[in-house]
């Protein structure tokens, strides 16, 4: 099978592409490298450097090889940033991806796997969150994900496409070769690892007065290799005629920010400086998945359940690549 992976030079995309190549699928990547890295692309994959806003690059992406399935991971995805730039987020996460759907139609490609997020849910809904739990994004980022999900459902109803939407919870860890390296990192685990290494100052803990056992926000961490594996299964599922579906990907358990800090201290054997800070706009107190549907529909069996094991892989990767990606 030939895959077009949009955003394949990013954190999750690099691991997805790594797994595709390892299982002898061919991967064309379209990535503008706005937050991704040339060095994050597996040597056997083919990178087209360009964005969804560039019609010539989009055409090249669909004509270099006959594409069987599109994996769409490209997005702007910083919750706090989205609060101040809702219009920019809508352009990046809804309007540009519509051009991807147009290109799929033009080139006769029907199957798409879309990276959605736990941010679509109503944070006031009872936990754990099922796919049928109420949706009500707490921030513009989540609103853009929900809007594009809806567009996929509409086009599926018209018979134009078939889709699997994967609602990731907090993706963590690394594969042997590919890991997380964002300029201006906002994700908790890499920030804590940096702080453990003395590469940055104290990590702010945003919100210590949430209605949670220790007052800090609770999230569900899922390993990036397990997330990548779900994409391969979703592609096979669609190719075998499976019905379009929306599925959570999480580990079905929550960890508070302070629990993650302690886990990073255990794994690294180092102290991690933190500083208690006010809540951040758009951050819900608790998000925990129920991923039973992904297990049932895709036969997905995550290998990593324990937070410490996930953090170990991020720590390992960071020790192998202390400076992250060069390019
Ligand atoms: N990391 C998480 O925990 C998490 C959780 C839920 C959902 N998601 C979603 O998963 C996807 C991947 O997340 P990530 O953490 O790997 O992010 P990332 O920023 O590392 O990767 C996104 C990639 O898309 C590329 N890109 C962005 N806009 C583009 C455009 N217009 N055209 C071409 N390429 C473009 C970037 O250069 C980057 O390589 C995103 O859609 C994100 O919203 C991530």
XYZ file of C-alpha atoms and ligand atoms in Angstrom:
371
model
C 0.000 0.000 0.000
C 1.111 3.543 -0.707
C 0.459 6.162 1.960
C 0.455 9.931 1.835
C 1.333 11.167 5.322
C 0.600 14.864 5.741
C 2.608 16.113 8.713
C 4.865 13.046 8.575
C 7.952 14.996 9.706
C 6.369 15.886 13.056
C 6.533 14.057 16.373
C 3.731 11.512 15.894
C 4.062 11.513 12.087
C 7.728 10.467 12.249
C 6.821 7.419 14.333
C 3.857 6.576 12.068
C 6.136 6.797 9.007
C 8.815 4.743 10.782
C 6.272 1.985 11.443
C 4.933 2.135 7.852
C 8.400 1.786 6.382
C 9.287 -0.984 8.830
C 6.231 -2.920 7.656
C 7.258 -2.375 4.002
C 4.578 0.142 3.084
C 5.613 3.080 0.982
C 5.259 6.556 2.470
C 5.154 9.907 0.704
C 5.306 12.764 3.186
C 3.945 16.237 2.633
C 5.249 18.543 5.351
C 6.040 22.255 5.427
C 8.472 21.695 8.320
C 6.766 24.465 10.295
C 7.103 22.358 13.453
C 8.610 19.194 11.946
C 12.169 18.252 10.974
C 13.810 16.949 7.820
C 15.886 14.597 10.012
C 12.719 13.136 11.511
C 11.854 11.499 8.182
C 12.757 7.815 7.879
C 15.419 7.300 5.172
C 13.153 5.070 3.061
C 10.292 7.603 3.012
C 9.986 10.357 0.407
C 9.635 13.920 1.689
C 7.902 16.624 -0.301
C 8.664 19.853 1.493
C 5.578 22.014 1.217
C 2.262 22.871 2.766
C -1.408 22.207 2.158
C -1.595 25.799 0.936
C 0.631 24.986 -2.071
C -1.403 23.453 -4.952
C 1.709 22.329 -6.885
C 3.110 20.425 -3.885
C -0.289 18.927 -3.173
C -0.471 17.709 -6.790
C 3.067 16.296 -6.514
C 2.032 14.459 -3.330
C -0.758 12.651 -5.179
C 1.114 11.974 -8.417
C 4.562 10.779 -7.242
C 2.914 7.431 -6.519
C -0.648 6.182 -6.710
C -1.912 6.815 -3.186
C -4.130 4.257 -1.434
C -4.624 5.999 1.892
C -4.028 9.463 3.372
C -2.940 9.931 6.977
C -3.570 13.534 7.966
C -1.595 14.642 11.028
C -0.692 18.223 10.080
C -2.111 20.857 12.390
C -1.385 23.734 14.644
C -1.851 22.132 18.020
C -0.887 24.383 20.926
C -3.989 24.857 23.047
C -2.863 28.082 24.752
C -1.824 29.627 21.423
C -5.203 28.740 19.894
C -6.968 30.789 22.579
C -5.365 33.949 21.168
C -5.582 32.988 17.478
C -8.852 31.192 16.830
C -9.030 32.409 13.209
C -5.481 31.288 12.411
C -6.210 27.882 13.945
C -9.371 27.538 11.860
C -7.420 28.281 8.676
C -4.700 25.742 9.529
C -6.891 22.978 10.923
C -10.089 23.270 8.868
C -9.715 25.373 5.718
C -6.360 23.991 4.520
C -7.310 20.354 5.199
C -10.438 20.890 3.054
C -7.972 21.399 0.170
C -6.540 17.983 1.021
C -10.026 16.469 0.675
C -10.471 18.254 -2.670
C -7.155 16.822 -3.876
C -8.201 13.345 -2.724
C -11.377 13.671 -4.799
C -9.432 14.907 -7.826
C -7.049 11.940 -7.622
C -9.638 9.303 -6.753
C -8.339 8.572 -3.226
C -11.035 7.663 -0.718
C -9.476 6.493 2.538
C -8.289 8.963 5.178
C -7.134 8.614 8.772
C -7.426 11.849 10.730
C -5.618 12.913 13.929
C -8.277 14.329 16.198
C -7.988 14.974 19.893
C -9.480 14.503 23.339
C -9.902 18.289 23.182
C -13.212 17.801 21.338
C -14.950 16.485 24.481
C -17.036 18.296 27.056
C -14.647 18.298 30.017
C -17.696 18.308 32.299
C -18.821 14.905 30.979
C -18.395 11.897 33.285
C -15.004 10.155 32.967
C -13.885 8.024 31.267
C -14.857 9.571 27.953
C -16.499 7.273 25.413
C -16.867 8.171 21.756
C -20.517 8.952 22.444
C -19.752 11.228 25.412
C -20.823 14.855 24.957
C -18.565 17.015 22.813
C -17.933 20.649 23.727
C -14.377 21.835 23.140
C -12.849 24.003 25.889
C -10.627 25.871 23.419
C -10.430 26.893 19.735
C -7.938 24.086 18.978
C -10.518 21.473 20.035
C -13.223 23.337 18.104
C -11.204 23.070 14.868
C -10.721 19.330 15.405
C -14.439 18.847 15.978
C -15.339 20.900 12.901
C -13.055 18.866 10.639
C -14.397 15.616 12.120
C -17.874 16.798 11.117
C -16.711 17.625 7.578
C -15.312 14.085 7.277
C -18.644 12.647 8.409
C -20.543 14.764 5.867
C -18.275 13.758 2.970
C -18.479 10.143 4.058
C -22.296 10.365 4.014
C -22.042 11.702 0.442
C -19.983 8.634 -0.490
C -16.860 10.678 -1.355
C -14.525 9.274 1.292
C -14.189 6.703 4.064
C -12.477 7.733 7.268
C -11.148 6.676 10.607
C -10.898 9.579 13.032
C -8.529 8.830 15.897
C -9.035 10.974 18.993
C -5.655 10.854 20.690
C -5.351 11.665 24.365
C -1.841 12.806 25.521
C 0.713 11.157 23.273
C 4.027 10.406 24.987
C 7.333 8.559 24.606
C 9.489 7.714 21.604
C 10.419 4.856 19.320
C 14.069 3.800 19.088
C 14.736 6.252 16.271
C 12.059 8.953 16.453
C 11.061 11.193 19.318
C 9.665 14.528 20.388
C 11.595 17.689 19.540
C 9.469 20.835 19.326
C 11.029 24.290 19.317
C 9.222 26.112 22.125
C 8.103 22.769 23.589
C 4.778 22.832 25.465
C 4.372 19.125 26.262
C 4.899 18.153 29.869
C 7.174 15.099 29.635
C 9.883 16.605 27.366
C 9.799 19.778 29.459
C 10.326 17.784 32.652
C 13.167 15.806 31.049
C 14.827 19.079 30.012
C 14.469 20.372 33.557
C 15.915 17.107 34.953
C 18.928 17.623 32.671
C 19.339 21.228 33.799
C 18.642 22.377 30.216
C 15.869 24.679 31.414
C 14.612 26.256 34.619
C 11.668 25.141 36.781
C 8.699 23.793 34.828
C 5.456 25.670 35.594
C 2.615 23.534 36.957
C -0.409 25.332 35.546
C -3.203 25.044 38.085
C -2.831 23.546 41.555
C -6.424 24.143 42.657
C -8.314 21.856 40.273
C -10.930 19.512 41.784
C -8.520 16.550 41.490
C -6.843 14.487 44.248
C -3.647 16.606 44.315
C -5.091 19.776 42.736
C -3.187 19.414 39.444
C -4.671 18.537 36.061
C -5.149 14.863 35.196
C -4.443 13.498 31.703
C -4.401 10.117 29.993
C -0.989 9.312 28.445
C -0.755 6.941 25.490
C 2.502 5.773 23.915
C 3.401 7.107 20.480
C 4.318 3.648 19.130
C 0.898 2.353 20.185
C -0.687 5.355 18.463
C 1.298 4.594 15.289
C 0.207 0.961 15.423
C -3.432 2.097 15.556
C -2.900 3.955 12.250
C -1.614 0.838 10.520
C -4.585 -1.104 11.831
C -7.008 1.653 10.788
C -5.599 1.636 7.231
C -5.970 -2.133 6.997
C -9.484 -1.880 8.427
C -10.551 0.635 5.761
C -8.833 -1.322 2.973
C -10.801 -4.404 4.030
C -14.060 -2.453 3.736
C -14.570 -1.468 7.400
C -17.145 1.239 8.095
C -15.983 4.764 8.857
C -15.381 5.207 12.576
C -14.335 7.626 15.296
C -12.168 6.041 17.985
C -10.415 7.143 21.177
C -6.761 6.281 21.701
C -5.763 6.433 25.352
C -4.484 4.191 28.118
C -7.748 4.484 30.065
C -6.045 5.805 33.184
C -5.256 9.263 34.421
C -2.054 10.726 35.847
C -1.868 14.129 37.506
C 0.858 16.616 36.647
C 2.524 15.970 40.020
C 2.398 12.202 39.389
C 4.138 12.742 36.040
C 6.791 14.885 37.763
C 7.466 12.087 40.251
C 7.584 9.494 37.456
C 10.174 11.554 35.548
C 12.217 11.841 38.762
C 12.064 8.049 39.229
C 13.024 7.272 35.637
C 15.843 9.823 35.350
C 17.071 9.456 38.917
C 17.258 13.263 39.082
C 15.306 16.009 40.822
C 12.966 18.038 38.609
C 12.439 21.701 39.574
C 8.835 22.915 39.173
C 6.973 26.075 40.091
C 3.273 26.270 40.981
C 1.511 28.641 38.572
C -2.044 29.831 37.868
C -4.390 27.805 35.658
C -4.031 28.313 31.903
C -6.993 29.353 29.747
C -8.578 26.449 27.860
C -7.161 23.647 30.059
C -9.805 21.196 31.369
C -9.161 19.651 34.813
C -9.441 15.962 33.829
C -9.397 14.001 30.535
C -9.415 10.190 30.683
C -10.251 7.911 27.752
C -12.206 4.780 27.369
C -10.465 3.067 24.421
C -12.560 -0.093 24.350
C -13.973 0.790 20.945
C -10.508 0.965 19.305
C -9.704 -2.409 20.855
C -12.964 -3.870 19.550
C -12.980 -2.303 16.053
C -9.256 -2.388 15.251
C -8.081 -5.185 17.560
C -5.723 -2.556 18.995
C -3.680 -3.811 21.959
C -1.428 -1.087 23.381
C 1.954 -2.420 24.526
C 2.655 0.414 26.944
C 0.310 0.775 29.922
C 2.628 2.118 32.602
C 3.617 5.766 32.660
C 7.171 4.961 33.813
C 7.704 2.685 30.787
C 6.498 5.456 28.450
C 8.787 8.008 30.084
C 11.738 5.601 29.895
C 11.462 5.591 26.086
C 11.407 9.412 25.959
C 14.411 9.521 28.311
C 16.285 6.916 26.239
C 15.649 8.889 23.038
C 16.770 12.111 24.649
C 20.008 10.468 25.805
C 20.681 9.126 22.300
C 19.904 12.507 20.711
C 20.760 15.142 23.333
C 20.356 17.994 20.852
C 17.202 16.530 19.243
C 17.078 16.659 15.445
C 19.773 18.670 13.676
C 17.587 19.725 10.721
N 0.916 15.295 20.574
C -0.239 14.990 21.151
O -0.283 14.617 22.315
C -1.533 15.090 20.366
C -2.733 14.835 21.041
C -3.929 14.898 20.317
C -3.914 15.183 18.969
N -2.729 15.452 18.343
C -2.747 15.766 16.923
O -1.837 14.908 16.260
C -1.259 15.557 15.142
C 0.252 15.476 15.208
O 0.694 16.060 16.414
P 2.254 16.220 16.753
O 2.351 16.317 18.214
O 3.021 15.191 16.028
O 2.514 17.668 16.134
P 3.788 18.201 15.324
O 3.666 19.696 15.355
O 5.037 17.590 15.840
O 3.536 17.671 13.850
C 2.729 18.316 12.900
C 3.464 18.257 11.570
O 2.645 18.871 10.578
C 3.424 19.790 9.802
N 2.494 20.803 9.293
C 1.773 21.703 10.005
N 0.995 22.426 9.188
C 1.214 21.967 7.922
C 0.686 22.287 6.654
N -0.226 23.252 6.499
N 1.128 21.611 5.577
C 2.061 20.624 5.712
N 2.585 20.274 6.896
C 2.170 20.934 7.983
C 4.476 20.309 10.768
O 5.631 20.813 10.146
C 4.774 19.048 11.576
O 5.793 18.282 10.977
C -1.818 16.976 15.148
O -2.919 17.017 14.285
C -2.276 17.159 16.581
O -3.323 18.091 16.678
C -1.540 15.415 19.018
